[in-house]
Amino acid sequence: MSALRENLVAQAKKIGEKVVAAHAADVDATARFPTESFAALKEAKLLSAMVPKALGGPGATVSDIAAVCTTLGHYCASTAMVYAMHQSQVACITRHCGSSAWQKNFIAEMCKQELLIASATSEAGIGGDVRTSSCAVETTGDRFTLAKNATVISYGAHADAVCLTARRTPDSPPSDQVLVVCPKGTYTLEQTSGWDTLGMRGTCSNGYWLRAKGSTEQVLPTPYADISAQTMLPSAHVFWASLWLGIASDALNRSRLFIRGEARKKPGSVPPGAVRLAEASNQLQLMRANVTDCAAAYEAAMATPEATTALGFAIRMNHLKTGTSQMAIDVVNRAMLINGIHGYRNDSPFSVARHLRDVHSAQVMVSNDRIFGTTASLLLVHKED
Amino acid sequence: MTEDIRNIVKEHGRLSVDVASLTDDADLYAAGLTSHASVNLMLALEAKFDIEFPERMLRRKSFESIAAMKAAISELVPQ
């Protein structure tokens, strides 16, 4: 492990234990943004950690950030998810800013002020396919305007900037998209829906009408099709899978403590749930292997952007999401069975109730059915090496 | 070969513009080609030219224009 990763994970652990864990139950119960978590993460400069050295940041790798996501996932799934989504935006901007002076200046500000960046990709009327847009960038000279009926902007009201997808021009087809970086002050939000959900309640993923105007330099030069294939999709899947791993491992830690307690009560006998724990631990190892393997594959592919547009790579990154989301639910469910009524209760040190509610988001936030559908289509032409 | 490719793009590309209005070098993704439609395009090209695109060609760039497809197919069709 690099010294940078050790340091980042140590800081995340410290903040996790002291701040994130302390507010996790309230964030969940009242469906509020984890304000305290993000104040602490900003203070420790964990939001800008992945900005490359050439752009003025410390240059953490994808695997470094994945490790932070897992660590935060131990304490509060909403905090970890917001952090993960933010880091995908950081990856998109820093990798696709080209030579734009405006973008480089924005990145410098992001490092200086630890800006939190949200994303607005979903839109009313596009049938849930985020690779198409209805709204379009309307340009006059070097200025643009844009209005998007975004069905979901996670932590939109708490972000310092929003990245949104839109058609390149009002004449462009729905699939010809760009990504527009909008810092606070260049857009307004009008809330259209709330966020009262089973789990992940602190991501505050309300719907908004977003109206933006600004300089055309805010539009990233790379087509969103490439940004999506090369950066948004693989980074999101790696970071999400990493935080689901965090949720699942914390649930299993609670089972481990529970079983140990049971074993101490009756020395010499193996508690009935111990075999289940072994099975769940086995699943967790498979999940961890999938996450670290895909994070490494993504890092290797980043060196040659062309490799990230290969079908085989897209299939692998899709499998990471569908596979780990199912397995995380499976592990937490097993933890619930091991801990029994103590796991089911909200008021027990062995509770995995919140874990179970939070982790169920994994299969539906970007529906696995949709991803399997895409993968199935890619497999029609894919050839295994 | 170019005519055959154009016909297949017309039938399977689901572009937002008429293929006839595009040059061989025109960016098909900008003309509305989606990744889903490009899979159908690949399947139709494989059937028409009795070829199999190897994994190294299964990337965005190989299907970005009619000229790019022609270059890829030319590599695979016995001359």
PDB file of C-alpha atoms in Angstrom, chain A residues 60-259:
ATOM      1  CA  ALA A  60      -4.568   9.705  -5.461  1.00  0.00           C
ATOM      2  CA  THR A  61      -5.301   6.714  -7.703  1.00  0.00           C
ATOM      3  CA  VAL A  62      -8.647   5.059  -8.398  1.00  0.00           C
ATOM      4  CA  SER A  63      -7.714   2.254  -5.998  1.00  0.00           C
ATOM      5  CA  ASP A  64      -6.804   4.798  -3.303  1.00  0.00           C
ATOM      6  CA  ILE A  65     -10.228   6.448  -3.571  1.00  0.00           C
ATOM      7  CA  ALA A  66     -11.919   3.041  -3.749  1.00  0.00           C
ATOM      8  CA  ALA A  67     -10.269   2.211  -0.415  1.00  0.00           C
ATOM      9  CA  VAL A  68     -11.623   5.450   1.089  1.00  0.00           C
ATOM     10  CA  CYS A  69     -15.126   4.591  -0.196  1.00  0.00           C
ATOM     11  CA  THR A  70     -14.931   1.177   1.481  1.00  0.00           C
ATOM     12  CA  THR A  71     -13.771   2.742   4.746  1.00  0.00           C
ATOM     13  CA  LEU A  72     -16.568   5.344   4.760  1.00  0.00           C
ATOM     14  CA  GLY A  73     -19.049   2.576   3.878  1.00  0.00           C
ATOM     15  CA  HIS A  74     -18.319   1.019   7.283  1.00  0.00           C
ATOM     16  CA  TYR A  75     -19.829   4.015   9.069  1.00  0.00           C
ATOM     17  CA  CYS A  76     -22.540   5.611   6.909  1.00  0.00           C
ATOM     18  CA  ALA A  77     -23.639   4.385   3.476  1.00  0.00           C
ATOM     19  CA  SER A  78     -25.091   7.775   2.500  1.00  0.00           C
ATOM     20  CA  THR A  79     -21.828   9.569   3.300  1.00  0.00           C
ATOM     21  CA  ALA A  80     -19.880   6.972   1.323  1.00  0.00           C
ATOM     22  CA  MET A  81     -22.266   7.173  -1.649  1.00  0.00           C
ATOM     23  CA  VAL A  82     -22.122  10.967  -1.825  1.00  0.00           C
ATOM     24  CA  TYR A  83     -18.323  10.756  -1.614  1.00  0.00           C
ATOM     25  CA  ALA A  84     -18.253   8.109  -4.369  1.00  0.00           C
ATOM     26  CA  MET A  85     -20.520  10.092  -6.702  1.00  0.00           C
ATOM     27  CA  HIS A  86     -18.461  13.240  -6.118  1.00  0.00           C
ATOM     28  CA  GLN A  87     -15.253  11.401  -7.007  1.00  0.00           C
ATOM     29  CA  SER A  88     -16.701  10.213 -10.329  1.00  0.00           C
ATOM     30  CA  GLN A  89     -17.339  13.852 -11.202  1.00  0.00           C
ATOM     31  CA  VAL A  90     -13.787  14.757 -10.187  1.00  0.00           C
ATOM     32  CA  ALA A  91     -12.519  11.961 -12.444  1.00  0.00           C
ATOM     33  CA  CYS A  92     -14.598  13.182 -15.414  1.00  0.00           C
ATOM     34  CA  ILE A  93     -13.450  16.788 -15.100  1.00  0.00           C
ATOM     35  CA  THR A  94      -9.776  16.122 -14.424  1.00  0.00           C
ATOM     36  CA  ARG A  95      -9.458  13.512 -17.175  1.00  0.00           C
ATOM     37  CA  HIS A  96     -11.426  15.342 -19.855  1.00  0.00           C
ATOM     38  CA  CYS A  97     -10.681  19.025 -19.237  1.00  0.00           C
ATOM     39  CA  GLY A  98      -8.294  19.119 -22.202  1.00  0.00           C
ATOM     40  CA  SER A  99      -6.390  22.388 -22.370  1.00  0.00           C
ATOM     41  CA  SER A 100      -9.316  24.573 -21.292  1.00  0.00           C
ATOM     42  CA  ALA A 101      -8.107  27.396 -19.071  1.00  0.00           C
ATOM     43  CA  TRP A 102     -11.569  27.727 -17.516  1.00  0.00           C
ATOM     44  CA  GLN A 103     -11.652  24.048 -16.555  1.00  0.00           C
ATOM     45  CA  LYS A 104      -8.130  24.177 -15.120  1.00  0.00           C
ATOM     46  CA  ASN A 105      -9.053  27.208 -13.090  1.00  0.00           C
ATOM     47  CA  PHE A 106     -12.165  25.399 -11.826  1.00  0.00           C
ATOM     48  CA  ILE A 107     -10.020  22.427 -10.773  1.00  0.00           C
ATOM     49  CA  ALA A 108      -7.680  24.788  -8.916  1.00  0.00           C
ATOM     50  CA  GLU A 109     -10.703  26.242  -7.082  1.00  0.00           C
ATOM     51  CA  MET A 110     -11.937  22.726  -6.359  1.00  0.00           C
ATOM     52  CA  CYS A 111      -8.618  21.968  -4.637  1.00  0.00           C
ATOM     53  CA  LYS A 112      -8.489  25.270  -2.795  1.00  0.00           C
ATOM     54  CA  GLN A 113     -12.079  25.218  -1.519  1.00  0.00           C
ATOM     55  CA  GLU A 114     -12.716  21.449  -1.478  1.00  0.00           C
ATOM     56  CA  LEU A 115     -15.776  21.861  -3.694  1.00  0.00           C
ATOM     57  CA  LEU A 116     -18.421  19.107  -3.584  1.00  0.00           C
ATOM     58  CA  ILE A 117     -19.630  18.245  -7.090  1.00  0.00           C
ATOM     59  CA  ALA A 118     -23.029  16.735  -7.893  1.00  0.00           C
ATOM     60  CA  SER A 119     -24.243  15.181 -11.110  1.00  0.00           C
ATOM     61  CA  ALA A 120     -27.404  15.668 -13.158  1.00  0.00           C
ATOM     62  CA  THR A 121     -27.617  12.911 -15.756  1.00  0.00           C
ATOM     63  CA  SER A 122     -31.186  11.629 -15.412  1.00  0.00           C
ATOM     64  CA  GLU A 123     -33.942  13.626 -17.025  1.00  0.00           C
ATOM     65  CA  ALA A 124     -37.711  13.484 -17.348  1.00  0.00           C
ATOM     66  CA  GLY A 125     -38.907  12.082 -20.653  1.00  0.00           C
ATOM     67  CA  ILE A 126     -35.824  10.126 -21.742  1.00  0.00           C
ATOM     68  CA  GLY A 127     -37.022   6.755 -20.474  1.00  0.00           C
ATOM     69  CA  GLY A 128     -34.259   6.355 -17.914  1.00  0.00           C
ATOM     70  CA  ASP A 129     -31.446   6.059 -20.471  1.00  0.00           C
ATOM     71  CA  VAL A 130     -28.785   8.463 -19.202  1.00  0.00           C
ATOM     72  CA  ARG A 131     -26.898   8.145 -22.465  1.00  0.00           C
ATOM     73  CA  THR A 132     -29.565  10.277 -24.105  1.00  0.00           C
ATOM     74  CA  SER A 133     -30.649  13.829 -23.324  1.00  0.00           C
ATOM     75  CA  SER A 134     -33.639  15.901 -24.209  1.00  0.00           C
ATOM     76  CA  CYS A 135     -32.349  19.295 -23.024  1.00  0.00           C
ATOM     77  CA  ALA A 136     -29.725  21.040 -25.144  1.00  0.00           C
ATOM     78  CA  VAL A 137     -26.943  23.589 -24.777  1.00  0.00           C
ATOM     79  CA  GLU A 138     -28.127  26.767 -26.487  1.00  0.00           C
ATOM     80  CA  THR A 139     -25.215  28.946 -27.500  1.00  0.00           C
ATOM     81  CA  THR A 140     -25.041  32.626 -28.365  1.00  0.00           C
ATOM     82  CA  GLY A 141     -21.482  33.736 -29.056  1.00  0.00           C
ATOM     83  CA  ASP A 142     -19.380  32.448 -26.160  1.00  0.00           C
ATOM     84  CA  ARG A 143     -22.328  32.201 -23.741  1.00  0.00           C
ATOM     85  CA  PHE A 144     -24.783  29.364 -23.220  1.00  0.00           C
ATOM     86  CA  THR A 145     -28.104  28.715 -21.520  1.00  0.00           C
ATOM     87  CA  LEU A 146     -29.516  25.351 -20.513  1.00  0.00           C
ATOM     88  CA  ALA A 147     -32.653  24.150 -18.708  1.00  0.00           C
ATOM     89  CA  LYS A 148     -32.937  20.563 -17.526  1.00  0.00           C
ATOM     90  CA  ASN A 149     -35.844  18.791 -15.836  1.00  0.00           C
ATOM     91  CA  ALA A 150     -33.592  16.530 -13.768  1.00  0.00           C
ATOM     92  CA  THR A 151     -35.552  13.745 -12.063  1.00  0.00           C
ATOM     93  CA  VAL A 152     -32.703  13.213  -9.600  1.00  0.00           C
ATOM     94  CA  ILE A 153     -29.776  15.354  -8.505  1.00  0.00           C
ATOM     95  CA  SER A 154     -28.260  13.615  -5.499  1.00  0.00           C
ATOM     96  CA  TYR A 155     -27.188  16.156  -2.838  1.00  0.00           C
ATOM     97  CA  GLY A 156     -27.995  18.864  -5.405  1.00  0.00           C
ATOM     98  CA  ALA A 157     -28.938  21.396  -2.737  1.00  0.00           C
ATOM     99  CA  HIS A 158     -25.695  20.748  -0.821  1.00  0.00           C
ATOM    100  CA  ALA A 159     -23.247  20.754  -3.725  1.00  0.00           C
ATOM    101  CA  ASP A 160     -20.856  23.532  -4.715  1.00  0.00           C
ATOM    102  CA  ALA A 161     -21.137  22.620  -8.406  1.00  0.00           C
ATOM    103  CA  VAL A 162     -23.209  20.392 -10.681  1.00  0.00           C
ATOM    104  CA  CYS A 163     -22.071  18.500 -13.799  1.00  0.00           C
ATOM    105  CA  LEU A 164     -24.924  17.956 -16.193  1.00  0.00           C
ATOM    106  CA  THR A 165     -25.442  16.153 -19.466  1.00  0.00           C
ATOM    107  CA  ALA A 166     -27.241  17.781 -22.383  1.00  0.00           C
ATOM    108  CA  ARG A 167     -27.412  17.543 -26.147  1.00  0.00           C
ATOM    109  CA  ARG A 168     -24.504  19.367 -27.774  1.00  0.00           C
ATOM    110  CA  THR A 169     -26.841  21.745 -29.690  1.00  0.00           C
ATOM    111  CA  PRO A 170     -30.625  22.082 -30.078  1.00  0.00           C
ATOM    112  CA  ASP A 171     -30.203  20.309 -33.462  1.00  0.00           C
ATOM    113  CA  SER A 172     -28.188  17.356 -32.073  1.00  0.00           C
ATOM    114  CA  PRO A 173     -29.675  13.849 -31.778  1.00  0.00           C
ATOM    115  CA  PRO A 174     -30.481  12.661 -28.208  1.00  0.00           C
ATOM    116  CA  SER A 175     -27.300  10.537 -28.040  1.00  0.00           C
ATOM    117  CA  ASP A 176     -24.881  13.353 -28.995  1.00  0.00           C
ATOM    118  CA  GLN A 177     -24.263  14.612 -25.470  1.00  0.00           C
ATOM    119  CA  VAL A 178     -21.792  16.870 -23.705  1.00  0.00           C
ATOM    120  CA  LEU A 179     -20.995  17.348 -20.008  1.00  0.00           C
ATOM    121  CA  VAL A 180     -21.333  20.893 -18.659  1.00  0.00           C
ATOM    122  CA  VAL A 181     -19.559  21.938 -15.455  1.00  0.00           C
ATOM    123  CA  CYS A 182     -21.664  24.457 -13.533  1.00  0.00           C
ATOM    124  CA  PRO A 183     -20.199  26.022 -10.380  1.00  0.00           C
ATOM    125  CA  LYS A 184     -22.525  27.580  -7.833  1.00  0.00           C
ATOM    126  CA  GLY A 185     -23.734  30.935  -9.034  1.00  0.00           C
ATOM    127  CA  THR A 186     -24.157  29.788 -12.644  1.00  0.00           C
ATOM    128  CA  TYR A 187     -27.360  27.844 -12.011  1.00  0.00           C
ATOM    129  CA  THR A 188     -30.612  27.831 -10.070  1.00  0.00           C
ATOM    130  CA  LEU A 189     -32.471  24.833  -8.660  1.00  0.00           C
ATOM    131  CA  GLU A 190     -36.219  24.545  -8.349  1.00  0.00           C
ATOM    132  CA  GLN A 191     -37.142  21.425  -6.414  1.00  0.00           C
ATOM    133  CA  THR A 192     -39.719  19.189  -8.119  1.00  0.00           C
ATOM    134  CA  SER A 193     -39.624  16.041  -5.964  1.00  0.00           C
ATOM    135  CA  GLY A 194     -38.333  14.786  -2.643  1.00  0.00           C
ATOM    136  CA  TRP A 195     -36.369  11.756  -1.419  1.00  0.00           C
ATOM    137  CA  ASP A 196     -38.199   9.537   1.050  1.00  0.00           C
ATOM    138  CA  THR A 197     -36.734   6.087   0.465  1.00  0.00           C
ATOM    139  CA  LEU A 198     -36.047   2.716   2.052  1.00  0.00           C
ATOM    140  CA  GLY A 199     -32.328   3.415   2.432  1.00  0.00           C
ATOM    141  CA  MET A 200     -29.528   5.740   1.313  1.00  0.00           C
ATOM    142  CA  ARG A 201     -31.728   8.396   2.828  1.00  0.00           C
ATOM    143  CA  GLY A 202     -28.933  10.941   3.358  1.00  0.00           C
ATOM    144  CA  THR A 203     -28.055  11.297  -0.325  1.00  0.00           C
ATOM    145  CA  CYS A 204     -31.025  13.702  -0.602  1.00  0.00           C
ATOM    146  CA  SER A 205     -31.555  12.777  -4.244  1.00  0.00           C
ATOM    147  CA  ASN A 206     -34.359  15.243  -4.945  1.00  0.00           C
ATOM    148  CA  GLY A 207     -35.587  16.163  -8.408  1.00  0.00           C
ATOM    149  CA  TYR A 208     -35.003  19.701  -9.700  1.00  0.00           C
ATOM    150  CA  TRP A 209     -35.500  21.987 -12.618  1.00  0.00           C
ATOM    151  CA  LEU A 210     -31.938  23.140 -13.180  1.00  0.00           C
ATOM    152  CA  ARG A 211     -31.456  26.337 -15.147  1.00  0.00           C
ATOM    153  CA  ALA A 212     -27.886  27.278 -16.008  1.00  0.00           C
ATOM    154  CA  LYS A 213     -26.141  29.971 -17.963  1.00  0.00           C
ATOM    155  CA  GLY A 214     -22.510  30.796 -18.394  1.00  0.00           C
ATOM    156  CA  SER A 215     -19.428  30.560 -20.580  1.00  0.00           C
ATOM    157  CA  THR A 216     -19.221  27.910 -23.319  1.00  0.00           C
ATOM    158  CA  GLU A 217     -15.857  26.984 -21.771  1.00  0.00           C
ATOM    159  CA  GLN A 218     -17.871  25.209 -19.069  1.00  0.00           C
ATOM    160  CA  VAL A 219     -18.692  22.517 -21.643  1.00  0.00           C
ATOM    161  CA  LEU A 220     -16.061  19.753 -21.495  1.00  0.00           C
ATOM    162  CA  PRO A 221     -14.419  19.340 -24.913  1.00  0.00           C
ATOM    163  CA  THR A 222     -14.689  15.519 -24.995  1.00  0.00           C
ATOM    164  CA  PRO A 223     -18.032  14.038 -26.184  1.00  0.00           C
ATOM    165  CA  TYR A 224     -19.985  12.591 -23.247  1.00  0.00           C
ATOM    166  CA  ALA A 225     -20.087   9.224 -25.052  1.00  0.00           C
ATOM    167  CA  ASP A 226     -16.316   8.990 -24.526  1.00  0.00           C
ATOM    168  CA  ILE A 227     -16.413  10.471 -21.005  1.00  0.00           C
ATOM    169  CA  SER A 228     -19.068   7.911 -20.078  1.00  0.00           C
ATOM    170  CA  ALA A 229     -17.202   4.893 -21.480  1.00  0.00           C
ATOM    171  CA  GLN A 230     -13.730   5.985 -20.379  1.00  0.00           C
ATOM    172  CA  THR A 231     -14.419   7.528 -16.995  1.00  0.00           C
ATOM    173  CA  MET A 232     -17.942   8.028 -15.649  1.00  0.00           C
ATOM    174  CA  LEU A 233     -19.127   4.451 -15.914  1.00  0.00           C
ATOM    175  CA  PRO A 234     -15.987   2.583 -14.840  1.00  0.00           C
ATOM    176  CA  SER A 235     -15.174   4.993 -11.994  1.00  0.00           C
ATOM    177  CA  ALA A 236     -18.767   4.985 -10.714  1.00  0.00           C
ATOM    178  CA  HIS A 237     -18.941   1.204 -10.746  1.00  0.00           C
ATOM    179  CA  VAL A 238     -15.591   0.820  -8.994  1.00  0.00           C
ATOM    180  CA  PHE A 239     -16.449   3.398  -6.298  1.00  0.00           C
ATOM    181  CA  TRP A 240     -19.994   2.126  -5.752  1.00  0.00           C
ATOM    182  CA  ALA A 241     -18.836  -1.481  -5.518  1.00  0.00           C
ATOM    183  CA  SER A 242     -16.183  -0.347  -3.035  1.00  0.00           C
ATOM    184  CA  LEU A 243     -18.669   1.318  -0.716  1.00  0.00           C
ATOM    185  CA  TRP A 244     -21.050  -1.657  -0.947  1.00  0.00           C
ATOM    186  CA  LEU A 245     -18.080  -3.716   0.127  1.00  0.00           C
ATOM    187  CA  GLY A 246     -17.763  -1.364   3.108  1.00  0.00           C
ATOM    188  CA  ILE A 247     -21.435  -1.824   4.054  1.00  0.00           C
ATOM    189  CA  ALA A 248     -21.190  -5.610   3.730  1.00  0.00           C
ATOM    190  CA  SER A 249     -17.951  -5.881   5.684  1.00  0.00           C
ATOM    191  CA  ASP A 250     -19.282  -3.765   8.542  1.00  0.00           C
ATOM    192  CA  ALA A 251     -22.416  -5.939   8.698  1.00  0.00           C
ATOM    193  CA  LEU A 252     -20.256  -9.028   8.812  1.00  0.00           C
ATOM    194  CA  ASN A 253     -18.017  -7.501  11.478  1.00  0.00           C
ATOM    195  CA  ARG A 254     -21.103  -7.148  13.636  1.00  0.00           C
ATOM    196  CA  SER A 255     -21.885 -10.826  13.028  1.00  0.00           C
ATOM    197  CA  ARG A 256     -18.341 -11.752  13.966  1.00  0.00           C
ATOM    198  CA  LEU A 257     -18.720  -9.885  17.273  1.00  0.00           C
ATOM    199  CA  PHE A 258     -22.082 -11.516  17.844  1.00  0.00           C
ATOM    200  CA  ILE A 259     -20.804 -15.043  17.199  1.00  0.00           C
TER     201      ILE A 259
END
